[in-house]
């Protein structure tokens, strides 16, 4: 079966799905995106993803291409047409098509909407059971990573840096040695007393939906979560570390910059959080 994509009002075979070469997303990365997990044909945490999308769009003064209600119908249609049980939905909205000029087009453009699906299996079972390696590099993103912009070149280079170093992810480090986030994940450590630490929300990190859900689940489970900046040194000396994202769930980190974290195996707090998250994931509501 050939996959179907949604492009500006039409469902088309993904191999034939194209956008205009003068789309501002293509020319300037002038657009935003969301990645939403699909579990048992259900869109996981759809509402918070749409809330974050609204925030990204309004920060960049890009209009919705359609109402949130219609967008939900499109997402559900695509999942259905592709008979997608488990995987992800990728949606991208750009400022639209206009002849190339950096400033916003004077004549109103129609925002472009593209939605695709993927049956990606996500990280291997081995990665979850054995944990993964992380490397660090100085942060070189713009000052608003809280906006989920498609402008991801520093993230692409950071992930490639991880690959070249035999790691799964790269954590960005700010000028004060604080860890901000990964190239496509949020960063966490667990220190003495089973205290779970993650950087507070602000302009310098993406407000991960997995991060938000995991905090709720941890608090319901009476686990101690502190939002504060932590440094590379603290991470190297932490008892446990992990990363979160829509595609990596709660992934144990067992090595940072070549140094073993804790026992060098996924820690109990991380394993517990992964179990809580998997339970939440399986319970998503049908659209
Ligand atoms: N990335 N930080 C960055 C820079 C990200 O790109 C992502 C998500 C996250 C985690 O956010 P969430 O829990 O909402 O997935 C944090 C997606 C998965 C991607 O770009 O593919």
mmCIF file of C-alpha atoms and ligand atoms in Angstrom:
data_model
loop_
_atom_site.group_PDB
_atom_site.id
_atom_site.type_symbol
_atom_site.label_atom_id
_atom_site.label_comp_id
_atom_site.label_asym_id
_atom_site.label_seq_id
_atom_site.Cartn_x
_atom_site.Cartn_y
_atom_site.Cartn_z
ATOM 1 C CA UNK A 1 0.000 0.000 0.000
ATOM 2 C CA UNK A 2 1.423 3.382 -0.894
ATOM 3 C CA UNK A 3 1.451 5.952 1.897
ATOM 4 C CA UNK A 4 -0.812 8.964 1.648
ATOM 5 C CA UNK A 5 0.183 12.501 2.631
ATOM 6 C CA UNK A 6 -1.928 15.602 3.067
ATOM 7 C CA UNK A 7 -0.741 18.698 1.157
ATOM 8 C CA UNK A 8 -2.726 21.919 1.140
ATOM 9 C CA UNK A 9 -6.202 20.494 0.875
ATOM 10 C CA UNK A 10 -5.434 17.232 -0.936
ATOM 11 C CA UNK A 11 -4.647 13.671 0.061
ATOM 12 C CA UNK A 12 -1.946 12.471 -2.339
ATOM 13 C CA UNK A 13 0.421 9.482 -2.547
ATOM 14 C CA UNK A 14 3.459 10.517 -0.486
ATOM 15 C CA UNK A 15 5.805 9.833 -3.419
ATOM 16 C CA UNK A 16 3.907 12.471 -5.451
ATOM 17 C CA UNK A 17 3.535 14.973 -2.593
ATOM 18 C CA UNK A 18 5.261 18.220 -3.486
ATOM 19 C CA UNK A 19 5.370 21.818 -2.324
ATOM 20 C CA UNK A 20 5.923 24.974 -4.341
ATOM 21 C CA UNK A 21 9.625 25.932 -4.653
ATOM 22 C CA UNK A 22 8.673 29.412 -3.464
ATOM 23 C CA UNK A 23 7.180 28.110 -0.237
ATOM 24 C CA UNK A 24 8.764 30.120 2.569
ATOM 25 C CA UNK A 25 9.278 26.936 4.550
ATOM 26 C CA UNK A 26 11.540 25.635 1.787
ATOM 27 C CA UNK A 27 13.341 28.944 1.232
ATOM 28 C CA UNK A 28 13.649 30.396 4.746
ATOM 29 C CA UNK A 29 12.611 27.614 7.152
ATOM 30 C CA UNK A 30 9.765 30.035 7.880
ATOM 31 C CA UNK A 31 7.445 27.535 9.490
ATOM 32 C CA UNK A 32 6.677 25.337 12.463
ATOM 33 C CA UNK A 33 5.994 21.668 13.050
ATOM 34 C CA UNK A 34 4.736 19.032 15.470
ATOM 35 C CA UNK A 35 5.517 15.328 15.812
ATOM 36 C CA UNK A 36 2.688 13.381 17.414
ATOM 37 C CA UNK A 37 2.923 9.718 18.383
ATOM 38 C CA UNK A 38 0.291 7.247 17.233
ATOM 39 C CA UNK A 39 -0.412 4.270 19.484
ATOM 40 C CA UNK A 40 -3.125 1.791 18.577
ATOM 41 C CA UNK A 41 -4.299 4.286 15.888
ATOM 42 C CA UNK A 42 -4.736 6.947 18.598
ATOM 43 C CA UNK A 43 -2.942 10.281 18.597
ATOM 44 C CA UNK A 44 -1.106 10.506 21.900
ATOM 45 C CA UNK A 45 -1.517 13.811 23.820
ATOM 46 C CA UNK A 46 -3.039 15.521 20.789
ATOM 47 C CA UNK A 47 -4.475 18.490 22.738
ATOM 48 C CA UNK A 48 -1.188 19.664 24.285
ATOM 49 C CA UNK A 49 0.510 19.267 20.895
ATOM 50 C CA UNK A 50 -2.134 21.561 19.372
ATOM 51 C CA UNK A 51 -1.724 24.056 22.210
ATOM 52 C CA UNK A 52 2.037 24.167 21.580
ATOM 53 C CA UNK A 53 1.380 24.521 17.844
ATOM 54 C CA UNK A 54 -0.814 27.527 18.564
ATOM 55 C CA UNK A 55 1.989 29.065 20.620
ATOM 56 C CA UNK A 56 4.612 28.459 17.875
ATOM 57 C CA UNK A 57 2.308 29.932 15.213
ATOM 58 C CA UNK A 58 1.355 33.005 17.203
ATOM 59 C CA UNK A 59 4.981 33.717 18.172
ATOM 60 C CA UNK A 60 5.858 33.847 14.471
ATOM 61 C CA UNK A 61 2.614 35.546 13.428
ATOM 62 C CA UNK A 62 1.700 32.688 11.103
ATOM 63 C CA UNK A 63 -2.011 32.055 10.780
ATOM 64 C CA UNK A 64 -3.687 28.696 11.183
ATOM 65 C CA UNK A 65 -4.244 27.162 7.721
ATOM 66 C CA UNK A 66 -7.551 25.782 9.020
ATOM 67 C CA UNK A 67 -9.308 25.536 12.353
ATOM 68 C CA UNK A 68 -8.021 23.155 15.025
ATOM 69 C CA UNK A 69 -11.242 21.169 14.541
ATOM 70 C CA UNK A 70 -10.535 20.666 10.825
ATOM 71 C CA UNK A 71 -6.875 19.885 11.543
ATOM 72 C CA UNK A 72 -7.979 17.098 13.891
ATOM 73 C CA UNK A 73 -10.168 15.678 11.113
ATOM 74 C CA UNK A 74 -7.232 15.755 8.686
ATOM 75 C CA UNK A 75 -4.962 14.004 11.189
ATOM 76 C CA UNK A 76 -7.572 11.334 11.903
ATOM 77 C CA UNK A 77 -8.192 10.866 8.155
ATOM 78 C CA UNK A 78 -4.524 10.375 7.462
ATOM 79 C CA UNK A 79 -4.135 7.824 10.241
ATOM 80 C CA UNK A 80 -7.163 6.002 8.818
ATOM 81 C CA UNK A 81 -6.145 6.200 5.144
ATOM 82 C CA UNK A 82 -2.666 4.900 5.996
ATOM 83 C CA UNK A 83 -4.069 2.261 8.354
ATOM 84 C CA UNK A 84 -1.501 3.493 10.823
ATOM 85 C CA UNK A 85 -1.536 1.628 14.118
ATOM 86 C CA UNK A 86 1.778 2.665 15.630
ATOM 87 C CA UNK A 87 4.121 5.380 14.448
ATOM 88 C CA UNK A 88 4.106 9.131 14.162
ATOM 89 C CA UNK A 89 2.271 11.929 12.435
ATOM 90 C CA UNK A 90 4.413 14.849 11.253
ATOM 91 C CA UNK A 91 2.666 18.130 10.564
ATOM 92 C CA UNK A 92 4.225 21.277 9.212
ATOM 93 C CA UNK A 93 2.775 24.729 8.710
ATOM 94 C CA UNK A 94 4.682 27.427 6.856
ATOM 95 C CA UNK A 95 3.943 31.069 6.103
ATOM 96 C CA UNK A 96 3.051 30.039 2.553
ATOM 97 C CA UNK A 97 4.177 30.805 -0.979
ATOM 98 C CA UNK A 98 5.519 34.222 -2.006
ATOM 99 C CA UNK A 99 8.289 35.478 -4.256
ATOM 100 C CA UNK A 100 11.523 35.466 -2.319
ATOM 101 C CA UNK A 101 11.937 38.389 0.050
ATOM 102 C CA UNK A 102 13.057 37.995 3.659
ATOM 103 C CA UNK A 103 10.378 40.222 5.207
ATOM 104 C CA UNK A 104 6.851 38.878 5.646
ATOM 105 C CA UNK A 105 4.968 39.069 2.320
ATOM 106 C CA UNK A 106 2.912 42.246 1.982
ATOM 107 C CA UNK A 107 0.060 40.485 0.208
ATOM 108 C CA UNK A 108 -1.552 37.976 2.543
ATOM 109 C CA UNK A 109 -0.284 34.442 1.880
ATOM 110 C CA UNK A 110 -2.171 31.252 2.607
ATOM 111 C CA UNK A 111 -0.206 29.205 5.147
ATOM 112 C CA UNK A 112 0.848 25.812 3.774
ATOM 113 C CA UNK A 113 -0.117 22.660 5.635
ATOM 114 C CA UNK A 114 1.615 19.352 5.049
ATOM 115 C CA UNK A 115 0.947 16.207 7.068
ATOM 116 C CA UNK A 116 2.757 12.894 6.663
ATOM 117 C CA UNK A 117 2.831 9.688 8.674
ATOM 118 C CA UNK A 118 5.591 7.258 9.414
ATOM 119 C CA UNK A 119 5.555 3.713 10.708
ATOM 120 C CA UNK A 120 8.846 4.279 12.457
ATOM 121 C CA UNK A 121 9.435 1.688 15.115
ATOM 122 C CA UNK A 122 11.344 4.163 17.300
ATOM 123 C CA UNK A 123 14.423 3.211 19.284
ATOM 124 C CA UNK A 124 15.188 -0.497 19.686
ATOM 125 C CA UNK A 125 14.159 -2.555 22.700
ATOM 126 C CA UNK A 126 17.897 -2.944 23.333
ATOM 127 C CA UNK A 127 18.300 0.848 23.614
ATOM 128 C CA UNK A 128 15.579 0.933 26.284
ATOM 129 C CA UNK A 129 16.921 -2.038 28.215
ATOM 130 C CA UNK A 130 20.621 -1.131 28.020
ATOM 131 C CA UNK A 131 20.444 2.662 27.837
ATOM 132 C CA UNK A 132 22.208 5.011 25.422
ATOM 133 C CA UNK A 133 25.188 7.348 25.274
ATOM 134 C CA UNK A 134 25.038 11.136 25.149
ATOM 135 C CA UNK A 135 27.723 13.634 24.193
ATOM 136 C CA UNK A 136 27.691 17.379 24.845
ATOM 137 C CA UNK A 137 28.500 20.414 22.725
ATOM 138 C CA UNK A 138 28.160 24.188 23.132
ATOM 139 C CA UNK A 139 24.686 25.453 22.374
ATOM 140 C CA UNK A 140 24.565 27.069 18.958
ATOM 141 C CA UNK A 141 20.842 27.460 18.389
ATOM 142 C CA UNK A 142 18.962 30.724 18.147
ATOM 143 C CA UNK A 143 17.483 32.285 21.290
ATOM 144 C CA UNK A 144 13.967 30.888 20.907
ATOM 145 C CA UNK A 145 14.115 27.068 20.877
ATOM 146 C CA UNK A 146 10.752 27.176 22.664
ATOM 147 C CA UNK A 147 9.242 27.903 19.237
ATOM 148 C CA UNK A 148 9.009 24.586 17.399
ATOM 149 C CA UNK A 149 10.451 26.002 14.196
ATOM 150 C CA UNK A 150 11.467 23.836 11.226
ATOM 151 C CA UNK A 151 14.766 25.732 11.286
ATOM 152 C CA UNK A 152 16.764 22.833 12.702
ATOM 153 C CA UNK A 153 20.237 23.041 11.202
ATOM 154 C CA UNK A 154 22.071 23.240 14.568
ATOM 155 C CA UNK A 155 20.013 20.261 15.722
ATOM 156 C CA UNK A 156 20.862 18.323 12.575
ATOM 157 C CA UNK A 157 24.562 19.010 13.120
ATOM 158 C CA UNK A 158 24.274 18.120 16.805
ATOM 159 C CA UNK A 159 22.611 14.776 16.043
ATOM 160 C CA UNK A 160 25.288 14.059 13.437
ATOM 161 C CA UNK A 161 27.914 14.876 16.093
ATOM 162 C CA UNK A 162 26.274 12.213 18.268
ATOM 163 C CA UNK A 163 26.309 9.676 15.437
ATOM 164 C CA UNK A 164 29.980 10.377 14.694
ATOM 165 C CA UNK A 165 30.766 9.826 18.374
ATOM 166 C CA UNK A 166 28.830 6.582 18.687
ATOM 167 C CA UNK A 167 26.162 8.276 20.804
ATOM 168 C CA UNK A 168 22.381 8.471 20.589
ATOM 169 C CA UNK A 169 21.988 12.152 21.399
ATOM 170 C CA UNK A 170 23.865 15.411 21.907
ATOM 171 C CA UNK A 171 23.038 17.714 24.796
ATOM 172 C CA UNK A 172 23.503 21.446 24.236
ATOM 173 C CA UNK A 173 25.475 23.305 26.929
ATOM 174 C CA UNK A 174 24.997 27.033 27.607
ATOM 175 C CA UNK A 175 27.742 29.535 28.468
ATOM 176 C CA UNK A 176 27.366 28.761 32.209
ATOM 177 C CA UNK A 177 27.888 25.022 31.665
ATOM 178 C CA UNK A 178 24.160 24.409 32.110
ATOM 179 C CA UNK A 179 22.599 21.693 29.982
ATOM 180 C CA UNK A 180 19.703 23.079 27.988
ATOM 181 C CA UNK A 181 18.243 20.166 26.030
ATOM 182 C CA UNK A 182 19.118 17.552 23.438
ATOM 183 C CA UNK A 183 19.042 17.986 19.665
ATOM 184 C CA UNK A 184 15.534 16.505 19.674
ATOM 185 C CA UNK A 185 14.863 15.590 23.299
ATOM 186 C CA UNK A 186 14.594 17.106 26.776
ATOM 187 C CA UNK A 187 17.343 16.306 29.288
ATOM 188 C CA UNK A 188 16.951 14.957 32.833
ATOM 189 C CA UNK A 189 19.136 13.691 35.668
ATOM 190 C CA UNK A 190 18.406 11.892 38.938
ATOM 191 C CA UNK A 191 20.555 12.803 41.939
ATOM 192 C CA UNK A 192 20.954 11.597 45.517
ATOM 193 C CA UNK A 193 17.655 11.056 47.314
ATOM 194 C CA UNK A 194 15.958 10.042 44.042
ATOM 195 C CA UNK A 195 15.453 13.688 43.156
ATOM 196 C CA UNK A 196 14.531 14.056 39.487
ATOM 197 C CA UNK A 197 15.848 17.243 37.895
ATOM 198 C CA UNK A 198 15.050 18.939 34.602
ATOM 199 C CA UNK A 199 15.616 22.455 33.299
ATOM 200 C CA UNK A 200 12.723 24.884 33.877
ATOM 201 C CA UNK A 201 10.694 26.034 30.890
ATOM 202 C CA UNK A 202 11.732 29.292 29.269
ATOM 203 C CA UNK A 203 12.804 30.613 25.897
ATOM 204 C CA UNK A 204 15.883 28.359 25.919
ATOM 205 C CA UNK A 205 14.230 24.928 25.637
ATOM 206 C CA UNK A 206 11.275 23.360 23.904
ATOM 207 C CA UNK A 207 8.357 22.684 26.233
ATOM 208 C CA UNK A 208 8.347 18.962 25.494
ATOM 209 C CA UNK A 209 4.969 17.286 25.693
ATOM 210 C CA UNK A 210 6.620 14.114 26.981
ATOM 211 C CA UNK A 211 8.404 16.234 29.601
ATOM 212 C CA UNK A 212 5.089 17.775 30.688
ATOM 213 C CA UNK A 213 3.266 14.429 30.869
ATOM 214 C CA UNK A 214 6.114 12.764 32.707
ATOM 215 C CA UNK A 215 6.150 15.527 35.310
ATOM 216 C CA UNK A 216 2.427 15.006 35.882
ATOM 217 C CA UNK A 217 2.877 11.236 36.158
ATOM 218 C CA UNK A 218 5.855 11.596 38.498
ATOM 219 C CA UNK A 219 3.941 13.981 40.742
ATOM 220 C CA UNK A 220 0.906 11.661 40.818
ATOM 221 C CA UNK A 221 3.299 8.885 41.830
ATOM 222 C CA UNK A 222 4.704 11.063 44.635
ATOM 223 C CA UNK A 223 8.126 11.219 43.043
ATOM 224 C CA UNK A 224 10.223 14.307 43.686
ATOM 225 C CA UNK A 225 10.721 16.449 40.575
ATOM 226 C CA UNK A 226 12.662 19.719 40.700
ATOM 227 C CA UNK A 227 12.794 22.147 37.795
ATOM 228 C CA UNK A 228 16.186 23.804 37.918
ATOM 229 C CA UNK A 229 19.224 24.297 35.741
ATOM 230 C CA UNK A 230 21.829 21.535 36.083
ATOM 231 C CA UNK A 231 25.414 21.600 34.834
ATOM 232 C CA UNK A 232 27.517 19.128 32.865
ATOM 233 C CA UNK A 233 29.433 18.358 36.075
ATOM 234 C CA UNK A 234 26.263 17.529 37.945
ATOM 235 C CA UNK A 235 25.145 15.310 35.093
ATOM 236 C CA UNK A 236 28.476 13.473 35.047
ATOM 237 C CA UNK A 237 28.095 12.804 38.775
ATOM 238 C CA UNK A 238 24.379 12.013 38.720
ATOM 239 C CA UNK A 239 23.004 8.655 39.787
ATOM 240 C CA UNK A 240 20.878 8.377 36.665
ATOM 241 C CA UNK A 241 20.137 10.347 33.520
ATOM 242 C CA UNK A 242 17.565 10.097 30.779
ATOM 243 C CA UNK A 243 16.017 11.908 27.843
ATOM 244 C CA UNK A 244 12.400 12.334 26.804
ATOM 245 C CA UNK A 245 10.611 12.966 23.530
ATOM 246 C CA UNK A 246 7.642 11.836 21.494
ATOM 247 C CA UNK A 247 9.843 9.364 19.636
ATOM 248 C CA UNK A 248 12.242 8.334 22.437
ATOM 249 C CA UNK A 249 9.685 8.164 25.293
ATOM 250 C CA UNK A 250 11.832 7.918 28.433
ATOM 251 C CA UNK A 251 15.235 6.732 27.279
ATOM 252 C CA UNK A 252 17.871 5.835 29.897
ATOM 253 C CA UNK A 253 21.262 7.528 29.466
ATOM 254 C CA UNK A 254 24.156 5.454 30.814
ATOM 255 C CA UNK A 255 27.150 7.409 29.563
ATOM 256 C CA UNK A 256 27.845 11.110 29.060
ATOM 257 C CA UNK A 257 30.963 12.317 27.225
ATOM 258 C CA UNK A 258 32.547 8.904 27.773
ATOM 259 C CA UNK A 259 31.879 8.824 31.519
ATOM 260 C CA UNK A 260 29.709 6.083 32.991
ATOM 261 C CA UNK A 261 26.620 7.405 34.781
ATOM 262 C CA UNK A 262 25.774 5.705 38.075
ATOM 263 C CA UNK A 263 26.216 1.960 37.684
ATOM 264 C CA UNK A 264 26.392 2.273 33.887
ATOM 265 C CA UNK A 265 22.996 0.604 33.623
ATOM 266 C CA UNK A 266 19.493 2.121 33.401
ATOM 267 C CA UNK A 267 18.547 3.226 36.916
ATOM 268 C CA UNK A 268 15.459 2.251 38.898
ATOM 269 C CA UNK A 269 13.923 5.742 38.892
ATOM 270 C CA UNK A 270 14.266 5.951 35.102
ATOM 271 C CA UNK A 271 12.811 2.458 34.643
ATOM 272 C CA UNK A 272 9.875 3.359 36.866
ATOM 273 C CA UNK A 273 9.251 6.573 34.882
ATOM 274 C CA UNK A 274 9.412 4.666 31.594
ATOM 275 C CA UNK A 275 6.828 2.195 32.911
ATOM 276 C CA UNK A 276 4.541 5.051 34.033
ATOM 277 C CA UNK A 277 4.878 6.716 30.649
ATOM 278 C CA UNK A 278 4.204 3.501 28.725
ATOM 279 C CA UNK A 279 1.043 3.018 30.756
ATOM 280 C CA UNK A 280 -0.081 6.568 29.896
ATOM 281 C CA UNK A 281 0.819 6.033 26.231
ATOM 282 C CA UNK A 282 -1.351 2.931 25.964
ATOM 283 C CA UNK A 283 -4.343 4.788 27.437
ATOM 284 C CA UNK A 284 -4.605 7.557 24.787
ATOM 285 C CA UNK A 285 -8.112 8.457 23.718
ATOM 286 C CA UNK A 286 -9.460 7.695 20.283
ATOM 287 C CA UNK A 287 -10.127 10.784 18.131
HETATM 288 N N1 LIG B 1 11.552 16.553 18.810
HETATM 289 N N2 LIG B 1 13.584 19.390 22.447
HETATM 290 C C1 LIG B 1 13.730 19.453 21.106
HETATM 291 C C2 LIG B 1 14.748 20.369 20.534
HETATM 292 C C3 LIG B 1 12.908 18.656 20.280
HETATM 293 O O1 LIG B 1 13.040 18.725 18.937
HETATM 294 C C4 LIG B 1 11.963 17.773 20.875
HETATM 295 C C5 LIG B 1 11.048 16.935 20.036
HETATM 296 C C6 LIG B 1 11.864 17.733 22.270
HETATM 297 C C7 LIG B 1 10.874 16.861 22.984
HETATM 298 O O2 LIG B 1 9.548 17.308 22.758
HETATM 299 P P1 LIG B 1 8.311 16.300 22.767
HETATM 300 O O3 LIG B 1 8.353 15.569 24.055
HETATM 301 O O4 LIG B 1 7.133 17.172 22.639
HETATM 302 O O5 LIG B 1 8.490 15.368 21.590
HETATM 303 C C8 LIG B 1 12.674 18.576 23.029
HETATM 304 C C9 LIG B 1 10.703 15.852 17.847
HETATM 305 C C10 LIG B 1 10.279 14.508 18.319
HETATM 306 C C11 LIG B 1 11.386 15.864 16.495
HETATM 307 O O6 LIG B 1 11.893 16.917 16.143
HETATM 308 O O7 LIG B 1 11.357 14.847 15.792
#
